[in-house]
Short mmCIF file of C-alpha atoms in Angstrom, two decimals:
data_model
loop_
_atom_site.label_atom_id
_atom_site.label_comp_id
_atom_site.label_asym_id
_atom_site.label_seq_id
_atom_site.Cartn_x
_atom_site.Cartn_y
_atom_site.Cartn_z
CA LEU B 1 -15.92 8.31 -3.42
CA SER B 2 -14.04 10.81 -5.54
CA ILE B 3 -10.64 9.17 -6.06
CA GLY B 4 -7.34 10.26 -7.55
CA ALA B 5 -3.89 8.67 -7.75
CA LYS B 6 -0.23 9.67 -7.73
CA VAL B 7 2.70 7.38 -8.55
CA ILE B 8 6.41 8.10 -8.01
CA PRO B 9 8.54 5.13 -9.14
CA HIS B 10 11.79 4.04 -7.55
CA PRO B 11 14.48 6.07 -9.38
CA ASP B 12 16.08 2.90 -10.76
CA LYS B 13 12.71 1.78 -12.18
CA ALA B 14 11.39 5.10 -13.41
CA SER B 15 12.02 4.28 -17.08
CA LYS B 16 9.38 1.53 -16.95
CA GLY B 17 7.04 3.29 -14.53
CA GLY B 18 7.91 1.21 -11.48
CA GLU B 19 6.52 -2.12 -10.32
CA ASP B 20 3.35 -0.92 -8.58
CA ALA B 21 0.00 -1.00 -10.34
CA PHE B 22 -3.41 0.38 -9.39
CA PHE B 23 -7.00 0.66 -10.62
CA ILE B 24 -9.97 2.88 -9.86
CA SER B 25 -13.57 2.02 -10.74
CA ASP B 26 -16.72 4.07 -10.20
CA PHE B 27 -18.82 0.90 -9.86
CA ASP B 28 -21.38 1.33 -7.06
CA GLY B 29 -19.82 3.73 -4.54
CA GLY B 30 -16.30 3.11 -5.86
CA VAL B 31 -13.81 0.26 -6.06
CA PHE B 32 -10.04 0.73 -6.02
CA GLY B 33 -6.86 -1.19 -5.33
CA ILE B 34 -3.09 -1.45 -5.53
CA ALA B 35 -0.70 -4.30 -6.27
CA ASP B 36 3.00 -4.01 -5.51
CA GLY B 37 5.28 -6.30 -7.52
CA VAL B 38 7.85 -8.18 -5.43
CA SER B 39 11.21 -6.90 -6.66
CA GLY B 40 13.13 -10.05 -5.71
CA TRP B 41 11.92 -11.69 -8.90
CA ALA B 42 14.27 -9.46 -10.89
CA GLU B 43 17.12 -11.69 -9.64
CA GLU B 44 15.55 -14.49 -11.70
CA ASN B 45 15.31 -12.28 -14.80
CA VAL B 46 11.57 -11.82 -14.30
CA ASP B 47 10.08 -8.32 -14.55
CA PRO B 48 8.25 -7.88 -11.20
CA ALA B 49 5.86 -5.40 -12.82
CA LEU B 50 4.27 -8.06 -15.03
CA PHE B 51 2.55 -9.90 -12.18
CA SER B 52 1.29 -6.77 -10.42
CA LYS B 53 -0.03 -5.22 -13.62
CA GLU B 54 -1.81 -8.38 -14.74
CA LEU B 55 -3.30 -8.87 -11.28
CA VAL B 56 -4.65 -5.30 -11.31
CA ASN B 57 -6.07 -5.75 -14.83
CA HIS B 58 -8.03 -8.78 -13.64
CA LEU B 59 -9.18 -6.91 -10.54
CA ALA B 60 -10.53 -4.09 -12.70
CA GLN B 61 -12.23 -6.50 -15.11
CA SER B 62 -13.90 -8.48 -12.31
CA VAL B 63 -15.42 -5.57 -10.38
CA THR B 64 -18.87 -6.01 -11.91
CA SER B 65 -18.89 -9.82 -11.69
CA GLU B 66 -22.01 -11.33 -10.11
CA GLU B 67 -19.68 -13.64 -8.22
CA VAL B 68 -17.94 -10.73 -6.52
CA ARG B 69 -20.97 -8.76 -5.30
CA GLY B 70 -18.86 -6.08 -3.69
CA ASP B 71 -16.74 -8.51 -1.68
CA PRO B 72 -13.06 -7.47 -1.95
CA LYS B 73 -11.81 -10.85 -0.72
CA VAL B 74 -13.69 -12.63 -3.49
CA LEU B 75 -12.41 -10.02 -5.95
CA LEU B 76 -8.81 -10.70 -4.92
CA GLY B 77 -9.30 -14.45 -5.24
CA LYS B 78 -10.87 -14.19 -8.67
CA ALA B 79 -8.09 -11.92 -9.98
CA HIS B 80 -5.32 -14.05 -8.51
CA ALA B 81 -6.76 -17.22 -10.07
CA ALA B 82 -6.78 -15.52 -13.48
CA THR B 83 -3.20 -14.20 -13.26
CA SER B 84 -0.74 -16.29 -15.25
CA SER B 85 2.41 -14.12 -15.20
CA LYS B 86 5.42 -15.35 -13.30
CA GLY B 87 6.16 -13.35 -10.18
CA ALA B 88 4.49 -12.17 -6.99
CA ALA B 89 2.78 -9.12 -5.52
CA THR B 90 1.22 -7.76 -2.38
CA ALA B 91 -2.26 -6.29 -2.91
CA ILE B 92 -5.11 -4.38 -1.35
CA VAL B 93 -8.65 -3.73 -2.58
CA ALA B 94 -11.48 -1.61 -1.17
CA THR B 95 -15.12 -1.57 -2.25
CA LEU B 96 -17.69 1.00 -1.18
CA LEU B 97 -21.30 -0.14 -0.93
CA GLY B 98 -22.82 3.24 -1.64
CA ALA B 99 -26.30 2.67 -0.23
CA GLU B 100 -24.98 1.42 3.11
CA GLY B 101 -21.93 3.69 3.35
CA LEU B 102 -19.89 0.58 4.08
CA LEU B 103 -16.24 0.42 3.02
CA ARG B 104 -15.01 -3.17 2.74
CA VAL B 105 -11.26 -3.81 2.58
CA ALA B 106 -9.20 -6.94 1.87
CA SER B 107 -5.41 -7.03 1.76
CA VAL B 108 -2.57 -9.50 1.47
CA GLY B 109 0.82 -8.12 2.52
CA ASP B 110 1.89 -4.59 3.34
CA CYS B 111 -0.06 -2.30 1.06
CA GLY B 112 -2.31 -0.34 3.39
CA LEU B 113 -5.26 1.95 3.98
CA ARG B 114 -5.97 4.79 6.40
CA LEU B 115 -9.30 6.49 7.10
CA VAL B 116 -8.96 10.13 8.14
CA ARG B 117 -11.89 11.81 9.88
CA ASP B 118 -11.88 15.23 11.51
CA GLY B 119 -8.09 15.44 11.34
CA ASN B 120 -7.38 12.03 12.84
CA VAL B 121 -6.60 8.56 11.53
CA VAL B 122 -9.58 6.59 12.88
CA PHE B 123 -8.81 3.33 11.08
CA ALA B 124 -5.58 1.74 9.85
CA THR B 125 -4.80 -1.63 8.33
CA SER B 126 -1.82 -3.59 9.67
CA PRO B 127 0.83 -5.21 7.44
CA GLN B 128 0.99 -8.98 7.20
CA GLN B 129 4.50 -10.40 7.08
CA HIS B 130 6.31 -13.68 7.56
CA TYR B 131 9.20 -11.76 9.10
CA PHE B 132 10.64 -8.26 8.82
CA ASP B 133 10.69 -7.04 5.21
CA CYS B 134 9.07 -10.25 3.91
CA PRO B 135 5.34 -9.57 3.52
CA TYR B 136 2.57 -11.99 2.67
CA GLN B 137 2.18 -12.08 -1.11
CA PHE B 138 0.27 -13.60 -3.99
CA SER B 139 2.61 -15.66 -6.14
CA SER B 140 2.77 -17.67 -9.33
CA GLU B 141 4.52 -20.39 -7.31
CA VAL B 142 3.03 -22.97 -4.96
CA GLY B 143 3.35 -21.86 -1.37
CA GLY B 144 2.33 -18.24 -1.77
CA GLN B 145 -0.68 -16.72 -0.08
CA THR B 146 -4.24 -16.87 -1.39
CA ALA B 147 -7.26 -14.64 -0.87
CA GLU B 148 -8.14 -16.84 2.10
CA ASP B 149 -5.15 -15.29 3.88
CA SER B 150 -6.55 -11.78 3.42
CA ALA B 151 -6.98 -9.39 6.30
CA VAL B 152 -10.60 -8.25 5.93
CA HIS B 153 -12.24 -5.14 7.41
CA GLU B 154 -15.57 -3.33 7.19
CA ILE B 155 -15.83 0.35 8.11
CA THR B 156 -18.82 2.67 8.05
CA ILE B 157 -17.85 5.96 6.45
CA VAL B 158 -19.52 9.36 6.38
CA ALA B 159 -19.41 12.44 4.17
CA GLY B 160 -16.13 14.30 4.57
CA ASP B 161 -14.05 11.20 5.37
CA VAL B 162 -10.82 10.82 3.44
CA VAL B 163 -9.54 7.36 2.49
CA VAL B 164 -5.79 7.06 1.85
CA MET B 165 -4.57 3.86 0.21
CA GLY B 166 -0.94 3.25 -0.57
CA SER B 167 1.78 0.77 -1.39
CA ASP B 168 4.38 0.21 1.32
CA GLY B 169 6.46 2.96 -0.27
CA LEU B 170 4.05 5.39 1.42
CA PHE B 171 3.69 3.77 4.82
CA ASP B 172 7.38 2.87 5.22
CA ASN B 173 8.21 6.55 4.86
CA VAL B 174 5.30 8.55 6.29
CA PHE B 175 3.82 8.25 9.77
CA ASP B 176 0.05 8.22 10.25
CA ARG B 177 0.22 11.54 12.10
CA ASP B 178 1.75 13.15 9.02
CA ILE B 179 -0.85 11.58 6.74
CA ALA B 180 -3.62 13.03 8.91
CA ALA B 181 -1.92 16.44 9.06
CA THR B 182 -1.48 16.57 5.29
CA VAL B 183 -5.09 15.63 4.60
CA THR B 184 -6.27 18.22 7.13
CA LEU B 185 -4.01 20.92 5.67
CA PHE B 186 -5.34 20.66 2.13
CA GLN B 187 -9.00 19.88 2.78
CA VAL B 188 -9.70 19.64 -0.94
CA THR B 189 -12.82 17.69 -1.79
CA ASP B 190 -12.53 16.69 -5.44
CA VAL B 191 -10.66 14.20 -7.56
CA GLU B 192 -8.05 16.81 -8.45
CA SER B 193 -7.03 17.19 -4.81
CA ALA B 194 -3.43 17.99 -3.98
CA GLU B 195 -3.39 15.58 -1.05
CA ARG B 196 -2.18 12.54 -2.95
CA THR B 197 0.63 14.50 -4.62
CA ALA B 198 1.71 15.98 -1.30
CA LEU B 199 1.72 12.56 0.39
CA ALA B 200 3.66 10.87 -2.42
CA THR B 201 6.15 13.75 -2.53
CA MET B 202 6.63 13.55 1.24
CA ALA B 203 7.19 9.79 1.06
CA ASN B 204 9.69 10.22 -1.77
CA ARG B 205 11.61 12.92 0.06
CA ASN B 206 11.73 10.94 3.31
CA SER B 207 12.83 7.78 1.49
CA ARG B 208 15.96 9.62 0.32
CA ASP B 209 16.86 11.11 3.70
CA PRO B 210 19.48 8.99 5.51
CA LYS B 211 18.88 10.85 8.79
CA TYR B 212 15.08 10.56 8.82
CA GLU B 213 13.72 8.35 11.59
CA SER B 214 11.17 6.65 9.36
CA PRO B 215 8.47 4.10 10.13
CA TYR B 216 10.71 1.61 8.29
CA SER B 217 13.82 2.25 10.39
CA THR B 218 11.75 2.41 13.57
CA GLU B 219 10.25 -1.01 12.83
CA ALA B 220 13.67 -2.39 11.91
CA ILE B 221 15.01 -1.40 15.33
CA TYR B 222 11.96 -2.95 17.01
CA GLN B 223 12.61 -6.18 15.10
CA GLY B 224 16.21 -6.27 16.32
CA PHE B 225 18.02 -4.65 13.41
CA ASP B 226 20.19 -1.72 14.43
CA VAL B 227 23.66 -0.24 14.06
CA PRO B 228 26.62 -2.15 15.59
CA ILE B 229 27.10 -1.83 19.34
CA TRP B 230 30.14 0.42 18.97
CA ARG B 231 28.05 2.92 17.04
CA LYS B 232 25.32 2.75 19.69
CA LEU B 233 27.95 3.67 22.27
CA LEU B 234 28.59 6.78 20.22
CA GLY B 235 24.91 7.65 20.43
CA GLU B 236 24.03 6.57 16.91
CA LYS B 237 21.04 4.51 15.80
CA LEU B 238 19.55 3.18 12.61
CA THR B 239 17.86 5.88 10.56
CA GLY B 240 16.74 6.47 7.00
CA GLY B 241 13.72 5.87 4.85
CA LYS B 242 13.23 3.07 2.34
CA LEU B 243 13.66 3.94 -1.33
CA ASP B 244 10.78 2.28 -3.18
CA ASP B 245 7.97 2.69 -5.68
CA ILE B 246 5.33 4.94 -4.15
CA THR B 247 1.65 4.75 -5.09
CA VAL B 248 -0.95 6.87 -3.30
CA LEU B 249 -4.72 6.82 -3.86
CA VAL B 250 -6.84 9.41 -2.07
CA GLY B 251 -10.62 9.14 -1.98
CA VAL B 252 -12.91 11.81 -0.54
CA VAL B 253 -16.40 10.74 0.55
#
């Protein structure tokens, strides 16, 4: 995998680079992941970025561990056990076993991954959540999720496939059809590809558009959150993206 990354922080968090963190390793066929700090910890005077950044540091350091052996679920568990910062984060990790062409994915929460092949999204992870807008998450506190709660997938990939990994700032604001269209439009096959920048820019633009019918607002309506009945009678409905940190990793096979 030839992988590149693009990060656009939430405007209120830009001065510190946001609360997402990511890593990319060229071990074996490639290993990469994202952790998204849970912003609610700021209400307790805890910097949400500390947990996500430490978790990602341990992920990167543990990639070559004999204990891991290319298993992203084990990698998540090892990194979580080593993280001592106060806070919480959602996370996703993917490992490519180069000889087999097997992409293995483990995630806790609502960071996600899409596999684009021949202009179509042929694989997509699903978010894990306790209820709307409250995803599964690793935590420093008792009661959070562990690696045993991971959603685990194995996908055989072929040359020309494009893997798109992102924090929820991407998937709350960009539909899969637009991810596939963007990847197909650029068709760049190296680490300097424009795809990740285009996707992050699209997500950022949509997140700021109060009239955009985003994946986030669409899901909110499905979950029973909508405008008051009197506004519905006027033909209105809930719209708008979700302003957030946006991290996009794009890997070309």
